[in-house]
Amino acid sequence: MPVDRPELGDFSSLFNFLPIGAYRSSPAGRMLRANQVLVRLNGYQTEAQLLEGVQDIASEWYVDPGRRAVFAQMLERDGFVRGFVSEIWRHGTGERIWISENAHGVRDAEGRLLFYEGTVEDVSERMRAQDALRRNQELLQLITAQVPGMVFVVHLGADGHRSYRFVSEGVRDIYGFGPEALMRDPQLAARYRHPEDVQQLARDLDAIRQGPVDLGGEFRIVHPDGTVKWVYRRSSAVSVDQHGSLRVGVLIDITARRQAEEALRSNEALWKLALDIAGDGVWDWNLATGEEYVSPRILAMYGYEENELQPMASELDARTHPDDVAQMLADRLAHFEGRNPIYRNEHRVRCKDGSWRWVLTRGMVISRDEDGRPLRMVGTHTDISDLKQAEIERRALEAQLRESQKMEAIGTLAGGVAHDFNNLLAAILGNLALAREDVGQDHLAQESLAEIHRAAIRARQLVQQILAFSRRQAQELQRQALVPLVEEALRLMRSLLPAGVRLHTRLAHQPLPVMADATQMQQVLMNLCTNAWQALEGRAGDITVSLQEVAVDAALAQALDGIVAGAYACLSVADNGPGMAADTRRRIFEPFFTTKASGAGTGLGLSVVHGIVKAHQGAIAVHSAPGEGARFDIYLPLVPADAAAAVADDAVPSPPPPPAPQGRHVVYVDDYEALVFLVARMLRKIGYRVTTFGSGEEALKWLRGTPDRVDLLVTDQNMPGISGVELAREARALRPQQRVAIVSGHVNEQLLADANAAGVADVLGKQDSMDALGEAIRELLSRVD
C-alpha cells in the first residue's frame, strides 16, 4: 500500500517523520495506515506487512480484547482519548509491551464516523518502573508495620519547607491521624509539639542546616483533648544537596516509660525501702559524677559493713569477675542507647572473704540530659547464687540421665548378644555331651572333651554375668560356699589386671556358706578390684583380696548401718593407691559420682556394689585416708549350722528318673538350626518321637494341618516372627489341652507372667547340657502320666 495518500495532503511526510507511532484505523477494528515507528514497534519491516498482518485490532493487537471496546466507548463519549494505557502484542514477534494512546475520531460533513487517528508510545519501561515502585512501597509498608511507632521519610528544603515522602501507619497510634493527613499537611505534626519543647525542634532544624547529622531525643506532644504523650525520635540523613536534606527516622511512644520514671521519682524513698525489705539491695547511681548509693543490704550481701566501701560505682565494678565485665558493660550500653528499656545483667562479685556470689542486677535510667545522655540510674541487686547452683546441679543431673540412658542401651545390646551366645553354647554343650557318649568313657579324647566342657561352662557363666549386667536376670539367692565363688572371680580378674598391678589373696580355709546370688557376688568382687586398680592411676601397685569369718558385735553392727549382730563372712579388697579424703568417702556410693576425668568412668560401679550387698542383707565399710590407700570390707551373714546341714541333705543325689516311655511325641521349635538338630538327635536317642521346626509360623501351619497327637510342645522364646509365648497362645487356641513349655536364656518376671497368661505349663532356663534338657522334658511328661 503506498505511503502517501491523497487524503493526507501535505502531512504525509510528517506522518512518517513523527518520533512516536501514528495510525489510522477503521471503527470496525482494521488498521488503515501506520507510520514507520508503529511498524517497527509491531515487529514488521514495512507498512504493508503490518496492514496485512493485523486484521482485527481488538483480538490481534490488545492482550485484553475488551480494551478496544473501552477505547471506542471513550471516543464515542468524548470524541478523543488521551493517555489510554494498554498491554498489546507486538504482532510480528509475539512479545507483550505496554503502550499509551492518544486518538480522536474523524467524521465527514454529515457527522458520520469515518475512522480513528492517533499516536502510540511504548511505555513499557515506565510501567515496569511504576510496578517496581508499587512493590517497593508495599514492601516498605509491610516492613514498617512491624516496627513499633512511626517510620517516616521527610525532605527538608533549604528554605525550611518540609514534605513527607513516606509515613507508616504507626502515626495513628501516636498522633491519632493517618499518613495521608501528614503528607498533605507537613506542618501538622509540628503543631502537636508541646510548647516547652518547641525550642528543641528549632535547634534540630539549625543542626540539620549545618550538614548531615544524626538526631535523637525525647519530647512531648499534646493532643487536642489535652492528653500529653512522650515520644522518642531518632533520624538520620540519607542525602544532602543544594535543594535540601532527605532524612529517615522513627518516632516511638515512650509515655509508659516516662510515667514509670515519674512514679519512681515521686516514690523513691518508698520503693527503696520496700525493695530492701524484700531482700533486693538497692543502688542509685549518678552517672555524671560516678557516685553511687548502695543500700546496707547490698553491703551485707558481700560481707561489708557501712563505710567500708567508698560510695562510688567503681568500687563494685572493680570487684566484678573479670569474665563477666564485658557482658555487663555491653548490657549497660544497650540500655543507655535505648535499645533495651531495662538494664538486666547477671554477674559474679567478689565478697570480702574472697568468695564469689552471683547477682542479678536490674535497673533503669530515670534521667537524661537534652542530648539524651543518661544522668541517673537506679536499680537492685538480687543474690541468685542458689539459683545458679541449682542450675549447675540440673545440668549435672541431665548429664547423668544421658549416661544412664547410654548404660541402658549398652545393657540392651549385652542382653541381645547374650541370647545369641547362649544358643551357640547350647549347641556346643549338647554336641559335646553326645560326642563324649559316642566315644565311650575310656577313649583318649575324653580328657580333651572334658576341658572343652569346662571352658564352655565357664563361657555360660560369663553369659549369665552379661545378663545380670543388662538387668535381664532376676536375683537368685542360694545357699553356697563363698570361697569357691571368690576363687572363680579372681581367676578371671588375674587376666584383666594391667601390667604392674600385683594381686594377692588371703582366703579362709572354711567354705563360709552364705545365701548369695553367685553371679552378683562375682560382680561385686570384679567391681571392687576394677575400682582398686583404677585408683592406682597407671602406676605399679598391689591389690589384696582377703576372705575370713568375723564376729560382728552390737557396736560394730550399729556402725554398719544397723545390721544384725552375729557371724559374718568378711570379703575385703585393699589397694595401696593415693587414698581418699573424707568428702570423697562420704559420696563414693552415690550413683554417677566419680573422681575420674570426664569420659573415664560412669560413677556406677560402687553404687552397684552397694545395692547388691544391701540386697544380700549385708553391709559395706570403707577405710581410707589421703596417701594411705583404701580398703572395702563386705559383710555377708553366714548360713547357720542347721541350715548348712540342710544344704548337705539337699545335696544328696536323687534317684535317676525312670526311662522315657516309648512313642511319646515331642514337637521342638527353635530358630537356631544347630540347636534344633541337636535336640532332635538327643530326644530320639532317649526314645521320643520328635518333630522339629525352625519358626513358630511353620509349627502353627503343621498343627493346623495334622491330626497327630503332640504330648509336649517345647519352643524357644526369642525367635524372629512370633515369639514362644505367642506360639503357645495360638497352639492352645487350636488345641486347648496342648501342653507347652518355653525355653529361654533369660527368664524374668515379665516372661513368667506372659507365659502363665498364655497357659504355658513351664518356663525353662537354657540348660547347661542336653542331659539336663532331656531330664526336664522327661519330668514334664511324667506329670501327664
CSV table of C-alpha atoms in Angstrom, one decimal, residues 99-476:
chain,number,residue,atom,x,y,z
A,99,ILE,CA,1.6,1.5,25.2
A,100,SER,CA,0.0,4.8,25.7
A,101,GLU,CA,-2.5,6.0,23.0
A,102,ASN,CA,-3.8,9.4,22.1
A,103,ALA,CA,-6.6,9.4,19.5
A,104,HIS,CA,-9.7,11.1,18.1
A,105,GLY,CA,-12.5,10.2,15.7
A,106,VAL,CA,-12.6,11.7,12.2
A,107,ARG,CA,-16.1,12.4,10.8
A,108,ASP,CA,-17.5,13.6,7.5
A,109,ALA,CA,-19.6,16.8,6.9
A,110,GLU,CA,-22.7,14.9,7.9
A,111,GLY,CA,-21.2,13.6,11.2
A,112,ARG,CA,-20.6,10.1,10.2
A,113,LEU,CA,-17.6,8.4,11.8
A,114,LEU,CA,-15.0,7.7,9.1
A,115,PHE,CA,-12.0,6.4,11.0
A,116,TYR,CA,-9.8,6.8,14.1
A,117,GLU,CA,-6.5,8.6,14.1
A,118,GLY,CA,-4.0,8.5,16.9
A,119,THR,CA,-0.5,8.1,18.2
A,120,VAL,CA,1.1,5.1,20.1
A,121,GLU,CA,4.0,5.4,22.5
A,122,ASP,CA,5.9,2.5,24.1
A,123,VAL,CA,5.7,3.0,27.9
A,124,SER,CA,6.9,-0.5,29.0
A,125,GLU,CA,9.9,0.9,30.9
A,126,ARG,CA,7.6,3.4,32.7
A,127,MET,CA,5.1,0.7,33.6
A,128,ARG,CA,7.8,-1.6,34.9
A,129,ALA,CA,9.3,1.3,37.0
A,130,GLN,CA,5.8,2.0,38.4
A,131,ASP,CA,5.2,-1.6,39.1
A,132,ALA,CA,8.6,-1.9,40.9
A,133,LEU,CA,7.8,1.3,42.8
A,134,ARG,CA,4.4,-0.1,43.8
A,135,ARG,CA,6.0,-3.3,45.0
A,136,ASN,CA,8.7,-1.4,46.9
A,137,GLN,CA,6.0,0.7,48.6
A,138,GLU,CA,4.1,-2.4,49.6
A,139,LEU,CA,7.2,-4.0,51.0
A,140,LEU,CA,8.1,-0.8,52.9
A,141,GLN,CA,4.6,-0.6,54.3
A,142,LEU,CA,4.8,-4.3,55.3
A,143,ILE,CA,8.2,-3.9,57.0
A,144,THR,CA,7.3,-0.7,58.8
A,145,ALA,CA,4.1,-2.2,60.0
A,146,GLN,CA,6.3,-4.5,62.2
A,147,VAL,CA,8.2,-1.5,63.7
A,148,PRO,CA,6.6,-0.1,66.8
A,149,GLY,CA,5.9,3.6,66.4
A,150,MET,CA,6.0,5.8,63.3
A,151,VAL,CA,8.6,5.4,60.5
A,152,PHE,CA,9.0,8.4,58.1
A,153,VAL,CA,10.9,9.7,55.2
A,154,VAL,CA,10.9,13.5,55.0
A,155,HIS,CA,12.6,16.1,52.8
A,156,LEU,CA,13.7,19.4,54.4
A,157,GLY,CA,14.2,22.1,51.8
A,158,ALA,CA,16.9,24.7,52.0
A,159,ASP,CA,14.2,27.2,52.8
A,160,GLY,CA,12.9,25.1,55.7
A,161,HIS,CA,10.0,23.7,53.9
A,162,ARG,CA,9.3,20.1,54.7
A,163,SER,CA,7.5,17.4,52.7
A,164,TYR,CA,6.9,13.8,53.8
A,165,ARG,CA,7.7,11.2,51.1
A,166,PHE,CA,6.6,8.3,53.3
A,167,VAL,CA,4.7,7.9,56.6
A,168,SER,CA,3.9,4.5,58.2
A,169,GLU,CA,0.6,3.5,59.7
A,170,GLY,CA,2.1,3.8,63.1
A,171,VAL,CA,1.5,7.5,63.1
A,172,ARG,CA,-2.1,6.8,64.1
A,173,ASP,CA,-1.0,5.3,67.4
A,174,ILE,CA,1.0,8.4,68.3
A,175,TYR,CA,-0.9,11.3,66.8
A,176,GLY,CA,-4.3,9.9,66.0
A,177,PHE,CA,-4.4,10.8,62.3
A,178,GLY,CA,-3.4,8.8,59.3
A,179,PRO,CA,-0.3,9.0,56.9
A,180,GLU,CA,-2.3,10.8,54.2
A,181,ALA,CA,-3.1,13.7,56.6
A,182,LEU,CA,0.5,14.3,57.4
A,183,MET,CA,1.6,14.0,53.8
A,184,ARG,CA,-1.0,16.6,52.8
A,185,ASP,CA,-0.1,19.0,55.6
A,186,PRO,CA,3.6,18.5,56.6
A,187,GLN,CA,3.3,21.0,59.4
A,188,LEU,CA,0.5,19.0,61.1
A,189,ALA,CA,2.8,17.1,63.5
A,190,ALA,CA,4.8,20.2,64.4
A,191,ARG,CA,1.6,21.8,65.7
A,192,TYR,CA,1.2,19.0,68.2
A,193,ARG,CA,4.6,19.8,69.8
A,194,HIS,CA,4.5,20.7,73.5
A,195,PRO,CA,5.1,24.5,73.9
A,196,GLU,CA,8.0,23.8,76.2
A,197,ASP,CA,9.7,21.6,73.6
A,198,VAL,CA,9.3,23.9,70.5
A,199,GLN,CA,12.8,25.3,71.0
A,200,GLN,CA,14.2,21.9,70.8
A,201,LEU,CA,12.6,21.5,67.3
A,202,ALA,CA,14.2,24.8,66.2
A,203,ARG,CA,17.6,23.6,67.4
A,204,ASP,CA,17.3,20.4,65.5
A,205,LEU,CA,16.4,22.3,62.3
A,206,ASP,CA,19.5,24.5,62.8
A,207,ALA,CA,21.7,21.4,63.2
A,208,ILE,CA,20.3,19.9,60.0
A,209,ARG,CA,21.1,23.0,58.0
A,210,GLN,CA,24.7,22.8,59.1
A,211,GLY,CA,25.1,19.4,57.4
A,212,PRO,CA,24.4,15.7,57.7
A,213,VAL,CA,23.7,14.9,61.4
A,214,ASP,CA,22.0,12.1,63.3
A,215,LEU,CA,19.4,13.3,65.7
A,216,GLY,CA,17.9,11.6,68.8
A,217,GLY,CA,15.9,12.8,71.7
A,218,GLU,CA,12.7,12.8,73.7
A,219,PHE,CA,9.9,15.4,73.5
A,220,ARG,CA,6.2,15.8,74.3
A,221,ILE,CA,3.2,16.1,72.1
A,222,VAL,CA,-0.2,17.5,73.1
A,223,HIS,CA,-3.4,16.1,71.6
A,224,PRO,CA,-6.5,18.3,71.0
A,225,ASP,CA,-8.1,16.8,74.1
A,226,GLY,CA,-5.2,17.8,76.3
A,227,THR,CA,-3.6,14.4,76.5
A,228,VAL,CA,0.2,14.5,76.7
A,229,LYS,CA,2.5,11.9,75.3
A,230,TRP,CA,6.2,11.4,75.5
A,231,VAL,CA,7.9,10.3,72.3
A,232,TYR,CA,11.4,9.3,71.4
A,233,ARG,CA,12.7,10.4,68.0
A,234,ARG,CA,15.8,9.2,66.1
A,235,SER,CA,16.6,10.3,62.5
A,236,SER,CA,19.5,10.2,60.1
A,237,ALA,CA,20.4,12.0,56.8
A,238,VAL,CA,20.1,9.9,53.6
A,239,SER,CA,21.3,12.5,51.1
A,240,VAL,CA,22.1,16.2,51.1
A,241,ASP,CA,22.3,18.6,48.1
A,242,GLN,CA,21.6,22.3,47.3
A,243,HIS,CA,17.9,21.7,47.4
A,244,GLY,CA,17.9,20.3,51.0
A,245,SER,CA,18.2,17.1,53.0
A,246,LEU,CA,16.4,13.8,52.7
A,247,ARG,CA,16.0,12.1,56.2
A,248,VAL,CA,14.6,8.8,57.5
A,249,GLY,CA,13.6,8.3,61.1
A,250,VAL,CA,11.4,6.7,63.7
A,251,LEU,CA,9.1,8.0,66.4
A,252,ILE,CA,8.3,5.7,69.4
A,253,ASP,CA,5.8,6.3,72.1
A,254,ILE,CA,7.6,6.2,75.5
A,255,THR,CA,4.8,7.6,77.6
A,256,ALA,CA,4.6,4.5,79.7
A,257,ARG,CA,8.3,4.5,80.4
A,258,ARG,CA,8.3,8.2,81.4
A,259,GLN,CA,5.3,7.7,83.6
A,260,ALA,CA,7.1,4.9,85.3
A,261,GLU,CA,10.1,7.2,85.8
A,262,GLU,CA,8.0,9.9,87.2
A,263,ALA,CA,6.4,7.4,89.6
A,264,LEU,CA,9.8,6.2,90.5
A,265,ARG,CA,11.0,9.7,91.4
A,266,SER,CA,7.9,10.5,93.4
A,267,ASN,CA,8.0,7.3,95.4
A,268,GLU,CA,11.8,6.9,95.6
A,269,ALA,CA,12.0,6.6,99.4
A,270,LEU,CA,9.1,4.1,99.5
A,271,TRP,CA,10.3,1.7,96.8
A,272,LYS,CA,13.9,1.8,98.1
A,273,LEU,CA,12.6,0.7,101.5
A,274,ALA,CA,10.2,-1.9,100.0
A,275,LEU,CA,12.9,-3.5,97.8
A,276,ASP,CA,15.4,-3.5,100.6
A,277,ILE,CA,12.9,-5.2,102.9
A,278,ALA,CA,12.1,-7.7,100.2
A,279,GLY,CA,15.7,-8.8,100.1
A,280,ASP,CA,16.8,-7.0,97.0
A,281,GLY,CA,19.6,-4.5,97.7
A,282,VAL,CA,19.0,-1.0,96.2
A,283,TRP,CA,21.6,1.2,94.4
A,284,ASP,CA,21.3,4.7,93.0
A,285,TRP,CA,24.0,5.8,90.5
A,286,ASN,CA,24.8,9.3,89.5
A,287,LEU,CA,26.4,8.7,86.1
A,288,ALA,CA,27.7,12.2,85.7
A,289,THR,CA,29.8,12.1,88.9
A,290,GLY,CA,30.3,8.3,89.3
A,291,GLU,CA,28.8,8.5,92.8
A,292,GLU,CA,26.6,5.6,93.8
A,293,TYR,CA,24.4,5.0,96.8
A,294,VAL,CA,24.4,1.3,97.9
A,295,SER,CA,21.9,0.1,100.5
A,296,PRO,CA,23.0,-1.7,103.7
A,297,ARG,CA,21.5,-4.9,102.4
A,298,ILE,CA,23.9,-4.9,99.4
A,299,LEU,CA,26.8,-4.3,101.6
A,300,ALA,CA,25.7,-7.2,103.9
A,301,MET,CA,25.3,-9.4,100.8
A,302,TYR,CA,29.0,-9.0,100.1
A,303,GLY,CA,30.1,-9.1,103.7
A,304,TYR,CA,30.9,-5.4,104.2
A,305,GLU,CA,29.9,-3.0,106.9
A,306,GLU,CA,28.8,0.6,106.3
A,307,ASN,CA,31.6,3.0,105.4
A,308,GLU,CA,33.9,0.1,104.4
A,309,LEU,CA,33.4,0.9,100.7
A,310,GLN,CA,33.6,4.3,99.1
A,311,PRO,CA,30.2,5.5,97.7
A,312,MET,CA,31.4,5.1,94.1
A,313,ALA,CA,30.2,2.8,91.3
A,314,SER,CA,33.8,1.8,90.6
A,315,GLU,CA,34.0,0.1,94.0
A,316,LEU,CA,31.7,-2.8,93.0
A,317,ASP,CA,32.8,-2.7,89.3
A,318,ALA,CA,36.4,-3.4,90.4
A,319,ARG,CA,35.1,-6.5,92.4
A,320,THR,CA,33.2,-7.9,89.3
A,321,HIS,CA,34.6,-11.2,88.0
A,322,PRO,CA,36.9,-10.5,85.0
A,323,ASP,CA,35.0,-13.0,82.8
A,324,ASP,CA,31.7,-11.1,83.4
A,325,VAL,CA,32.9,-7.5,82.8
A,326,ALA,CA,32.5,-7.4,79.0
A,327,GLN,CA,28.8,-8.6,79.0
A,328,MET,CA,28.0,-6.2,81.9
A,329,LEU,CA,29.3,-3.2,80.0
A,330,ALA,CA,27.5,-4.3,76.8
A,331,ASP,CA,24.2,-4.6,78.6
A,332,ARG,CA,24.6,-1.2,80.2
A,333,LEU,CA,25.4,0.4,76.8
A,334,ALA,CA,22.3,-1.2,75.2
A,335,HIS,CA,20.2,0.4,77.9
A,336,PHE,CA,21.9,3.8,77.7
A,337,GLU,CA,21.3,3.9,74.0
A,338,GLY,CA,17.6,2.9,74.3
A,339,ARG,CA,17.9,-0.5,72.7
A,340,ASN,CA,16.8,-2.2,75.9
A,341,PRO,CA,14.2,-0.4,78.0
A,342,ILE,CA,15.5,-2.1,81.2
A,343,TYR,CA,19.1,-2.8,82.2
A,344,ARG,CA,19.5,-6.5,83.2
A,345,ASN,CA,22.7,-8.4,83.8
A,346,GLU,CA,23.9,-11.5,85.8
A,347,HIS,CA,27.5,-11.4,87.1
A,348,ARG,CA,29.7,-12.5,89.9
A,349,VAL,CA,31.0,-10.2,92.7
A,350,ARG,CA,33.9,-11.0,94.9
A,351,CYS,CA,32.9,-10.8,98.6
A,352,LYS,CA,35.0,-9.5,101.5
A,353,ASP,CA,36.0,-13.1,102.4
A,354,GLY,CA,37.2,-13.8,98.8
A,355,SER,CA,34.3,-15.9,97.8
A,356,TRP,CA,32.2,-15.1,94.7
A,357,ARG,CA,28.4,-14.5,94.7
A,358,TRP,CA,26.2,-14.5,91.7
A,359,VAL,CA,23.9,-11.4,91.5
A,360,LEU,CA,21.1,-10.3,89.2
A,361,THR,CA,21.3,-6.6,88.5
A,362,ARG,CA,18.3,-4.8,87.2
A,363,GLY,CA,18.0,-1.0,86.7
A,364,MET,CA,16.7,1.9,84.6
A,365,VAL,CA,17.9,5.3,83.6
A,366,ILE,CA,15.5,7.8,85.1
A,367,SER,CA,17.1,11.0,84.0
A,368,ARG,CA,18.8,12.2,80.7
A,369,ASP,CA,20.2,15.5,79.5
A,370,GLU,CA,18.9,17.4,76.5
A,371,ASP,CA,21.1,15.3,74.2
A,372,GLY,CA,19.6,12.1,75.6
A,373,ARG,CA,22.7,11.1,77.6
A,374,PRO,CA,21.9,9.2,80.8
A,375,LEU,CA,22.4,11.1,84.0
A,376,ARG,CA,20.9,9.0,86.7
A,377,MET,CA,20.2,5.3,87.0
A,378,VAL,CA,18.6,3.2,89.8
A,379,GLY,CA,18.2,-0.5,90.4
A,380,THR,CA,18.6,-3.6,92.5
A,381,HIS,CA,21.0,-6.4,93.2
A,382,THR,CA,19.4,-9.9,93.9
A,383,ASP,CA,21.5,-12.8,95.2
A,384,ILE,CA,21.0,-15.7,92.8
A,385,SER,CA,23.8,-17.9,93.9
A,386,ASP,CA,21.4,-20.6,95.0
A,387,LEU,CA,19.6,-20.5,91.6
A,388,LYS,CA,22.9,-20.8,89.8
A,389,GLN,CA,24.0,-23.7,91.9
A,390,ALA,CA,20.6,-25.4,91.2
A,391,GLU,CA,21.2,-24.8,87.5
A,392,ILE,CA,24.6,-26.4,87.7
A,393,GLU,CA,23.1,-29.4,89.6
A,394,ARG,CA,20.3,-29.6,87.0
A,395,ARG,CA,22.8,-29.8,84.2
A,396,ALA,CA,24.7,-32.5,86.1
A,397,LEU,CA,21.5,-34.5,86.5
A,398,GLU,CA,20.8,-34.2,82.8
A,399,ALA,CA,24.3,-35.5,82.1
A,400,GLN,CA,23.7,-38.3,84.5
A,401,LEU,CA,20.4,-39.1,82.8
A,402,ARG,CA,22.2,-39.2,79.4
A,403,GLU,CA,24.8,-41.5,80.9
A,404,SER,CA,22.1,-43.7,82.4
A,405,GLN,CA,20.3,-44.0,79.1
A,406,LYS,CA,23.6,-44.9,77.4
A,407,MET,CA,24.2,-47.6,80.0
A,408,GLU,CA,20.7,-48.9,79.5
A,409,ALA,CA,21.3,-49.1,75.7
A,410,ILE,CA,24.6,-51.0,76.4
A,411,GLY,CA,22.6,-53.3,78.7
A,412,THR,CA,20.0,-54.0,76.0
A,413,LEU,CA,22.8,-54.7,73.5
A,414,ALA,CA,24.5,-57.0,76.0
A,415,GLY,CA,21.3,-58.9,76.6
A,416,GLY,CA,20.8,-59.5,72.9
A,417,VAL,CA,24.4,-60.7,72.5
A,418,ALA,CA,24.0,-63.0,75.5
A,419,HIS,CA,20.9,-64.5,74.0
A,420,ASP,CA,22.6,-65.4,70.7
A,421,PHE,CA,25.7,-66.6,72.6
A,422,ASN,CA,23.5,-68.9,74.8
A,423,ASN,CA,22.3,-70.6,71.6
A,424,LEU,CA,25.8,-71.2,70.5
A,425,LEU,CA,26.9,-72.6,73.9
A,426,ALA,CA,23.8,-74.8,74.0
A,427,ALA,CA,24.8,-76.3,70.6
A,428,ILE,CA,28.4,-76.8,71.8
A,429,LEU,CA,27.5,-78.4,75.1
A,430,GLY,CA,24.8,-80.6,73.6
A,431,ASN,CA,27.1,-81.9,70.8
A,432,LEU,CA,29.9,-82.3,73.4
A,433,ALA,CA,27.7,-84.5,75.6
A,434,LEU,CA,26.7,-86.7,72.6
A,435,ALA,CA,30.4,-86.9,71.5
A,436,ARG,CA,31.5,-88.0,74.9
A,437,GLU,CA,28.9,-90.6,74.9
A,438,ASP,CA,29.7,-91.7,71.4
A,439,VAL,CA,33.4,-92.2,72.1
A,440,GLY,CA,32.9,-94.0,75.4
A,441,GLN,CA,34.4,-93.4,78.8
A,442,ASP,CA,37.8,-95.0,78.1
A,443,HIS,CA,38.5,-93.1,74.9
A,444,LEU,CA,41.7,-90.9,74.9
A,445,ALA,CA,39.6,-87.9,73.7
A,446,GLN,CA,37.7,-87.8,76.9
A,447,GLU,CA,40.3,-85.7,78.6
A,448,SER,CA,40.2,-83.1,75.8
A,449,LEU,CA,36.4,-83.2,75.7
A,450,ALA,CA,36.3,-82.6,79.5
A,451,GLU,CA,38.4,-79.5,79.1
A,452,ILE,CA,36.2,-78.2,76.3
A,453,HIS,CA,33.2,-78.9,78.6
A,454,ARG,CA,34.8,-76.9,81.5
A,455,ALA,CA,35.6,-74.0,79.1
A,456,ALA,CA,32.0,-74.0,77.7
A,457,ILE,CA,30.5,-74.0,81.2
A,458,ARG,CA,32.8,-71.0,82.1
A,459,ALA,CA,31.6,-69.2,79.0
A,460,ARG,CA,28.0,-69.9,80.0
A,461,GLN,CA,28.7,-68.3,83.4
A,462,LEU,CA,30.1,-65.3,81.7
A,463,VAL,CA,26.9,-65.0,79.7
A,464,GLN,CA,25.0,-65.1,82.9
A,465,GLN,CA,27.1,-62.2,84.2
A,466,ILE,CA,26.3,-60.3,81.0
A,467,LEU,CA,22.6,-60.9,81.6
A,468,ALA,CA,23.0,-59.7,85.2
A,469,PHE,CA,24.6,-56.6,83.9
A,470,SER,CA,21.8,-56.0,81.4
A,471,ARG,CA,19.3,-56.5,84.3
A,472,ARG,CA,17.6,-59.3,82.4
A,473,GLN,CA,18.2,-61.9,85.1
A,474,ALA,CA,16.4,-61.8,88.5
A,475,GLN,CA,18.4,-62.1,91.7
A,476,GLU,CA,18.5,-65.8,92.8
